Structures are given as structure tokens and as C-alpha cells.
Short mmCIF file of C-alpha atoms in Angstrom, two decimals:
data_model
loop_
_atom_site.label_atom_id
_atom_site.label_comp_id
_atom_site.label_asym_id
_atom_site.label_seq_id
_atom_site.Cartn_x
_atom_site.Cartn_y
_atom_site.Cartn_z
CA ARG A 21 67.10 102.23 111.33
CA LEU A 22 70.44 100.72 110.41
CA GLU A 23 70.11 101.82 106.81
CA GLU A 24 69.33 105.37 107.94
CA ALA A 25 72.38 105.39 110.22
CA LEU A 26 74.62 104.00 107.46
CA ASP A 27 73.32 106.59 105.00
CA ALA A 28 74.10 109.34 107.51
CA LEU A 29 77.63 108.00 107.99
CA MET A 30 78.38 107.38 104.32
CA PRO A 31 79.84 110.85 103.61
CA ARG A 32 82.52 110.14 106.23
CA MET A 33 83.28 106.62 105.04
CA ARG A 34 86.30 105.76 102.94
CA PRO A 35 86.80 102.87 100.55
CA PRO A 36 88.10 99.72 102.25
CA SER A 37 91.86 99.24 102.28
CA CYS A 38 91.51 95.48 101.82
CA ASP A 39 89.03 93.18 100.14
CA ILE A 40 85.87 92.42 102.13
CA TYR A 41 83.47 89.53 101.68
CA MET A 42 79.74 90.08 101.93
CA ASN A 43 77.80 87.15 103.34
CA VAL A 44 74.58 88.45 101.80
CA THR A 45 75.97 87.90 98.29
CA GLY A 46 78.77 85.40 98.88
CA ARG A 47 81.02 87.69 96.85
CA LYS A 48 84.05 89.87 97.33
CA VAL A 49 84.06 93.67 97.40
CA LYS A 50 87.49 94.77 96.22
CA ALA A 51 89.70 97.18 98.13
CA GLY A 52 89.10 100.72 96.93
CA THR A 53 85.41 100.19 96.14
CA PRO A 54 83.37 103.32 96.90
CA PRO A 55 81.24 102.86 100.05
CA SER A 56 78.11 103.73 98.07
CA GLU A 57 78.53 100.41 96.25
CA PHE A 58 78.62 98.14 99.32
CA VAL A 59 76.98 100.01 102.22
CA PRO A 60 73.46 99.02 101.07
CA LEU A 61 74.55 95.38 101.42
CA LEU A 62 75.33 95.91 105.11
CA GLY A 63 71.66 96.51 105.89
CA ARG A 64 70.60 93.53 103.80
CA GLN A 65 72.98 91.28 105.78
CA LEU A 66 70.78 91.66 108.86
CA VAL A 67 67.61 90.43 107.19
CA SER A 68 68.86 87.99 104.55
CA PRO A 69 70.08 84.42 104.68
CA VAL A 70 73.81 84.12 105.31
CA LEU A 71 75.68 82.71 102.33
CA TRP A 72 78.49 81.40 104.48
CA GLU A 73 79.66 78.53 102.29
CA PRO A 74 79.87 80.60 99.07
CA SER A 75 81.67 83.35 101.01
CA VAL A 76 84.25 80.93 102.41
CA ARG A 77 84.71 79.18 99.08
CA MET A 78 85.41 82.57 97.47
CA MET A 79 87.98 83.34 100.20
CA ILE A 80 89.71 80.01 99.60
CA LYS A 81 89.65 80.57 95.83
CA ASP A 82 91.24 83.99 96.43
CA GLY A 83 94.11 82.38 98.33
CA MET A 84 93.13 82.64 102.00
CA THR A 85 95.07 80.02 103.95
CA GLU A 86 94.17 80.76 107.58
CA PHE A 87 90.84 81.32 109.29
CA TYR A 88 90.15 82.45 112.87
CA GLU A 89 86.94 82.07 114.83
CA VAL A 90 86.68 84.32 117.86
CA GLY A 91 84.19 83.24 120.50
CA PRO A 92 83.31 80.53 122.97
CA MET A 93 81.90 78.03 120.49
CA LYS A 94 83.37 76.28 117.47
CA GLN A 95 80.40 76.48 115.09
CA LEU A 96 82.24 78.11 112.21
CA LYS A 97 85.10 75.65 112.50
CA ALA A 98 82.58 72.80 112.37
CA MET A 99 81.06 74.28 109.21
CA MET A 100 84.54 74.66 107.73
CA LYS A 101 85.06 70.91 108.09
CA ARG A 102 82.13 70.34 105.73
CA ILE A 103 83.30 73.05 103.31
CA ASP A 104 87.02 72.22 103.00
CA LEU A 105 88.85 69.71 105.18
CA GLY A 106 92.23 71.26 104.43
CA MET A 107 91.05 74.68 105.58
CA TRP A 108 89.44 73.09 108.65
CA ASN A 109 92.98 72.17 109.71
CA SER A 110 93.96 75.82 109.20
CA THR A 111 91.07 77.22 111.24
CA THR A 112 91.91 78.37 114.75
CA ASN A 113 89.37 79.01 117.47
CA VAL A 114 90.18 81.85 119.86
CA ASP A 115 88.11 81.34 123.01
CA VAL A 116 87.10 84.60 124.68
#
């Protein structure tokens, strides 16, 4: 169903204005990439293992210096501590 909905919306989609990171591949999709190249990955993200650590490592490699976790728990911040202690100190939890 999701893939059908995404396919229907694709003609109205525009390329992203900033880089996005896909947790199904652990890789970056660069700003300006045509939606037809990354929209199929969105459906796969629902049914595939999350490659959180490779995704975060790629973000750090690309120069990200701050991370924010929005929600009542601190699971992502706890995972960040195992991935990169320096970035753990730069991860903020926003409790909602």
C-alpha cells in the first residue's frame, strides 16, 4: 500500500533541498537527487532492518556535529554512546 501511495505522489515530489540519510542502506542521498531514485527505498525502510549505526557514522563522517532525539525515551542517545562518545555528548533529547 505504501509503495502504491508513494508511486501516486511521485509526480508531485521534488528533489530534496538537503542531503537525506536512508536507514535501509546506511547511505546518503544527496540534495537534488530525483525522487525516482530514492522513493523506492522509503517502502523498503518499513520492512527491512534499520542500519542505524552505519547511517549515523556516515552523518558524522559528513560533518554532522549535533543530534536531536525527539520523544519521551532516550534510546537513540543510548545507542549514540556506543557509536561515538563525542557525539553522545552532542546529542540532545527533547522530551515531548
